[in-house]
Coordinates of C-alpha atoms in Angstrom, one line a residue:
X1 CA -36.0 32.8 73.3
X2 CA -35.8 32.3 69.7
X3 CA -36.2 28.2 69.9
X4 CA -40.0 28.3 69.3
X5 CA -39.1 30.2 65.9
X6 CA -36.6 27.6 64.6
X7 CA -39.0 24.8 65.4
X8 CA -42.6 26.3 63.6
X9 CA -39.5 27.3 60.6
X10 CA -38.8 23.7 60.1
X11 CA -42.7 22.7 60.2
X12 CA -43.0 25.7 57.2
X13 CA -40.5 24.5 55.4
X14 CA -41.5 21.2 55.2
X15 CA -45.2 22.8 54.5
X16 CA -43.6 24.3 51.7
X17 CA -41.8 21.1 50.2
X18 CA -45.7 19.2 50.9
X19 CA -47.0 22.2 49.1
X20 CA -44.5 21.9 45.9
X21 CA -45.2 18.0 45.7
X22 CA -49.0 18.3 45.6
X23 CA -49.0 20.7 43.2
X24 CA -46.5 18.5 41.1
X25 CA -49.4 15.5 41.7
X26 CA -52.5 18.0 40.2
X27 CA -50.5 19.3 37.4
X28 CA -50.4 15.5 36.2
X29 CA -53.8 14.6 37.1
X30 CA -54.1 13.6 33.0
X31 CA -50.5 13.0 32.2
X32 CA -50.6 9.1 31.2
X33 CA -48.6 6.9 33.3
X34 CA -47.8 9.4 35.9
X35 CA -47.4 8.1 39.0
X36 CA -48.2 10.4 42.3
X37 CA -45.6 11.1 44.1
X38 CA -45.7 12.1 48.5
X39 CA -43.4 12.8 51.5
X40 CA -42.4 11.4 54.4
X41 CA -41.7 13.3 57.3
X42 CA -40.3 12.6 61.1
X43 CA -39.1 13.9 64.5
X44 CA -36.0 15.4 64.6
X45 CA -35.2 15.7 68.4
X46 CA -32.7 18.2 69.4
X47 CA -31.6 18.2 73.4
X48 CA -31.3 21.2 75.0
X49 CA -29.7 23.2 78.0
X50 CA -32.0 21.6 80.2
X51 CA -32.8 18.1 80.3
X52 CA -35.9 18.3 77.9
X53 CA -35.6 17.9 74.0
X54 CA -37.2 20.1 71.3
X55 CA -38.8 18.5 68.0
X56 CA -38.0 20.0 64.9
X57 CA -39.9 18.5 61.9
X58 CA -37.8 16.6 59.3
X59 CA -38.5 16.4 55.6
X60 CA -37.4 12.6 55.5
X61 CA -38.1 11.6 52.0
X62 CA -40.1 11.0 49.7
X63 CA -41.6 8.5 48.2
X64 CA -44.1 7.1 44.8
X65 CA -47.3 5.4 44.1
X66 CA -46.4 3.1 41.9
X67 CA -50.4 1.8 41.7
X68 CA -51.6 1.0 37.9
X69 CA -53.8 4.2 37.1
X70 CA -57.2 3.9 35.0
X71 CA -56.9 2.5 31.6
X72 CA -58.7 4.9 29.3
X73 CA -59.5 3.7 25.9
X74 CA -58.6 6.1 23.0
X75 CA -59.1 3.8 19.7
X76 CA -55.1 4.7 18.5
X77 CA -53.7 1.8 17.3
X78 CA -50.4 2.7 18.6
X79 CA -51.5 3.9 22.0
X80 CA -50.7 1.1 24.9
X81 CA -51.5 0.4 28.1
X82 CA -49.8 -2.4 30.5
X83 CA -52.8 -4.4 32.7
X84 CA -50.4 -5.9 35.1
X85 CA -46.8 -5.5 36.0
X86 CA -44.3 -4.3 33.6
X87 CA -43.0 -1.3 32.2
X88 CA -42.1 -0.4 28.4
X89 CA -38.3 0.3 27.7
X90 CA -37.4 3.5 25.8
X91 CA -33.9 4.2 24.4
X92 CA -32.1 8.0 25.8
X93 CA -29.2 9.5 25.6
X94 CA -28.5 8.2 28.8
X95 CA -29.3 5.0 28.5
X96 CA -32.3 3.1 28.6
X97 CA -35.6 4.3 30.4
X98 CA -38.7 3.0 31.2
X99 CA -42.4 3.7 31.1
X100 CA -45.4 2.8 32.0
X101 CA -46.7 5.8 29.7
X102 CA -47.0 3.7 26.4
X103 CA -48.5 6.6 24.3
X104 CA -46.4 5.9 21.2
X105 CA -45.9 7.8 17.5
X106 CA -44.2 7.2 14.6
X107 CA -41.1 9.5 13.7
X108 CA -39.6 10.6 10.3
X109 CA -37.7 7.5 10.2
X110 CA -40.7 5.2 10.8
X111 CA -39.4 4.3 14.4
X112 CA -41.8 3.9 17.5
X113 CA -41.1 6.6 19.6
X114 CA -42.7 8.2 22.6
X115 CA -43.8 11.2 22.8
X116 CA -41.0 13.0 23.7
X117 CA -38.8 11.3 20.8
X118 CA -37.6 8.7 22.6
X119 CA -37.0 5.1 20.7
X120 CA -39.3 2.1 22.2
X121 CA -37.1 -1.2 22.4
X122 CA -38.4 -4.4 21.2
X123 CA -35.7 -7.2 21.5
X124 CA -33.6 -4.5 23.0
X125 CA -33.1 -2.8 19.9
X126 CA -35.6 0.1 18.0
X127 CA -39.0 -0.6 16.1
X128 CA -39.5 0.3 12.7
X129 CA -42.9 0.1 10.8
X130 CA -42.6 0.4 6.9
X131 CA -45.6 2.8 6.5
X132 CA -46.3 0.6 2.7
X133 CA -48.0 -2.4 5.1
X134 CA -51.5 -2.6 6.8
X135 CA -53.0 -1.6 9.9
X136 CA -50.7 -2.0 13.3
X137 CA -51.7 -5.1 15.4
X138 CA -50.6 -5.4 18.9
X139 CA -50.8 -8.5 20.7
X140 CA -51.6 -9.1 24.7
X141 CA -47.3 -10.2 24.9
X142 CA -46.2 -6.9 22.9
X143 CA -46.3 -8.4 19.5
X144 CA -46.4 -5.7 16.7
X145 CA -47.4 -7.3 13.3
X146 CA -49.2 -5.9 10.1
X147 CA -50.4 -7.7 6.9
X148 CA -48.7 -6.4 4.0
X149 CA -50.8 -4.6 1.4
X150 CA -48.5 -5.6 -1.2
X151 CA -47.2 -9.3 -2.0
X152 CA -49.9 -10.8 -0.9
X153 CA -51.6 -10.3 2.7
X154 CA -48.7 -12.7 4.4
X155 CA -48.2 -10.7 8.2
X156 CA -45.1 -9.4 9.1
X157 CA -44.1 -9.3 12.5
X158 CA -42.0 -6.2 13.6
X159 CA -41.3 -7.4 17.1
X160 CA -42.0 -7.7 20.7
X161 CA -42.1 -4.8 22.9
X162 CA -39.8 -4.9 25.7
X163 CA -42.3 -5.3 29.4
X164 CA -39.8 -5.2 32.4
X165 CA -40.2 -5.8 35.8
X166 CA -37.7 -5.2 38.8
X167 CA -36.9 -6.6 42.1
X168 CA -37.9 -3.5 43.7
X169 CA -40.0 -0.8 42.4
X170 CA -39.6 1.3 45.3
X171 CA -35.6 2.5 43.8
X172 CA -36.9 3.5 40.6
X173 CA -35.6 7.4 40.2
X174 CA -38.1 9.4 38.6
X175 CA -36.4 11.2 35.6
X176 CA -39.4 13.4 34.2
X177 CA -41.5 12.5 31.1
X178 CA -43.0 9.9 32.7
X179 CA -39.6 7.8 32.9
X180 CA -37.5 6.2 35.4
X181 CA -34.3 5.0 35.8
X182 CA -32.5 2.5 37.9
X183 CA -29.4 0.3 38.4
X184 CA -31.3 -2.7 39.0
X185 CA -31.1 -5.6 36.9
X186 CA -34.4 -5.8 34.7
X187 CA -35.8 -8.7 33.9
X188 CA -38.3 -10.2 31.3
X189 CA -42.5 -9.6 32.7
X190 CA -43.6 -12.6 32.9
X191 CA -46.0 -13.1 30.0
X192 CA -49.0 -14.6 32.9
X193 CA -48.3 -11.2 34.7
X194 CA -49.3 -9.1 32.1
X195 CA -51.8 -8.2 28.8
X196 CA -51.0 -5.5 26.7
X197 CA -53.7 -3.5 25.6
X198 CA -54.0 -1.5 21.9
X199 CA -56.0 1.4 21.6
X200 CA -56.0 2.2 25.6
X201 CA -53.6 4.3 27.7
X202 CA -53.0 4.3 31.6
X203 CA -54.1 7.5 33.1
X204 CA -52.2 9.0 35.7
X205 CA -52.7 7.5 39.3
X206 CA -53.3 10.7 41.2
X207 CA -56.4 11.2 43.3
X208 CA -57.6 14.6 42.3
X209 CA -59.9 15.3 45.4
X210 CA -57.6 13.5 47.8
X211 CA -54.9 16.0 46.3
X212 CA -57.1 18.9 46.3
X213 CA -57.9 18.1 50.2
X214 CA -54.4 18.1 50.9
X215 CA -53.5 21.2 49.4
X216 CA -56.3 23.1 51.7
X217 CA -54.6 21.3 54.5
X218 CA -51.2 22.1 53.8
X219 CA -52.7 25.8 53.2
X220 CA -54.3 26.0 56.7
X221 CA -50.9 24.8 59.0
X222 CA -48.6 27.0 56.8
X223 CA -51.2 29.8 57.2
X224 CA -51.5 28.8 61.3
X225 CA -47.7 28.9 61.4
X226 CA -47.6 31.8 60.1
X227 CA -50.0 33.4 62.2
X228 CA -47.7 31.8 65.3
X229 CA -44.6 33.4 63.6
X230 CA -45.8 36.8 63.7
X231 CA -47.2 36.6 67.3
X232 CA -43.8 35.5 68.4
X233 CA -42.3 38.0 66.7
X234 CA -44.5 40.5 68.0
X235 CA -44.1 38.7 72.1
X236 CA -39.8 39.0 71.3
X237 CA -41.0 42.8 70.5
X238 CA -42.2 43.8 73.7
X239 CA -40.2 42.0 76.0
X240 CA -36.9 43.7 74.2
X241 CA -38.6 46.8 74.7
X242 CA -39.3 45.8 78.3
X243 CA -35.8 45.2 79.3
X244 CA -34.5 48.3 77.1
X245 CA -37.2 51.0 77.5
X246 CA -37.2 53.4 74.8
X247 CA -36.1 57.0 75.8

């Protein structure tokens, strides 16, 4: 009697994991770099007493869009963006990260850092910009370079961003701020798959409207099973009070 109720409970609470994920995808719509995230779902078949089977809905997995989001210019000479494949690599506590998020400051100590406070690797190691030179140049390949105000205008080249690719972007682990970690080799972007570009960012990859349509539809089933719970409910109801009359 109570099968019907366990199946329309699995559909809500898959419903309610969609619901949580799209909600993650608008809160990001203009977080740079951010890369929209969706789920996966299948049949979970269950036989019963009699030879027939009842589907339960699974929440299978999920899964990211790793698509390159609009580049939006900002004029900020330290502000990034990767045209191509690549990601930036950023130094943690927990080892290194990466980014496609290359909206980059400089800290007390004159380091490239992102926005969080994490160090950007060039050559594997940190950044640092003596604040005493010129104006910030970044090249297409990562270059940094300034010409010296002092000593005559003779450039000085700080380094060259690290731009990574993998084997498989599919097993990079999202670890919030934009980052993502993985225990796959990287490897050195190939500088004819790439172009970095100063002054612009990469805007988040999510589809506002599409994300907006999906939370209305999500809204709808988990309102309609809802509705289906209750009448259930309500069915069980009278057919206990069939069999056990009330005195």
């Amino acid at each position: 009697m109570e099968t019907p109720t366990y199946i329309v409970l699995s559909r809500e609470l898959a419903l309610s994991r969609q619901m949580d994920v799209v909600a993650n995808n608008l809160a990001n719509t203009n977080t740079p770099g951010f890369k929209a995230e969706g789920m996966v779902f299948s049949e979970y078949l269950i036989k019963a007493e009699k030879p027939v089977k009842l589907s339960y809905v699974q929440d299978l997995a999920s899964y990211r869009d790793m698509s390159e989001g609009n580049v939006q210019k900002t004029g900020n000479a330290l502000d990034v963006a990767i045209q191509g494949k690549g990601y930036f690599v950023v130094q943690t506590s927990d080892g290194p990260r990466y980014t496609r998020n290359g909206r980059f400051e400089l800290n007390g100590a004159g380091e490239l850092v992102t926005g969080s406070g994490f160090r950007v690797l060039a050559g594997g190691a940190p950044i640092i910009l003596n604040p005493e030179d010129g104006p910030v140049t970044i090249a297409a390949d990562g270059t940094v370079s300034a010409d010296r105000t002092q000593g005559g205008n003779t450039p000085v080249i700080y380094g060259k961003l690290d731009v990574v690719t993998f084997p498989d972007e599919a097993q990079l682990k999202p670890q919030g701020n934009t980052l993502f970690a993985t225990t796959q080799p990287a490897a050195a972007a190939n500088t004819a798959d790439f172009k970095v570009q100063q002054g612009m960012i990469e805007g988040s990859n999510v589809e506002s409207i599409r994300e907006m349509t999906n939370m209305i539809w999500v809204q709808r089933n988990y309102q309609s099973a809802q509705k289906f719970l209750e009448g259930e409910h309500e069915r069980m109801r009278r057919a206990v009070n069939y069999i056990i009359p009330s005195s």
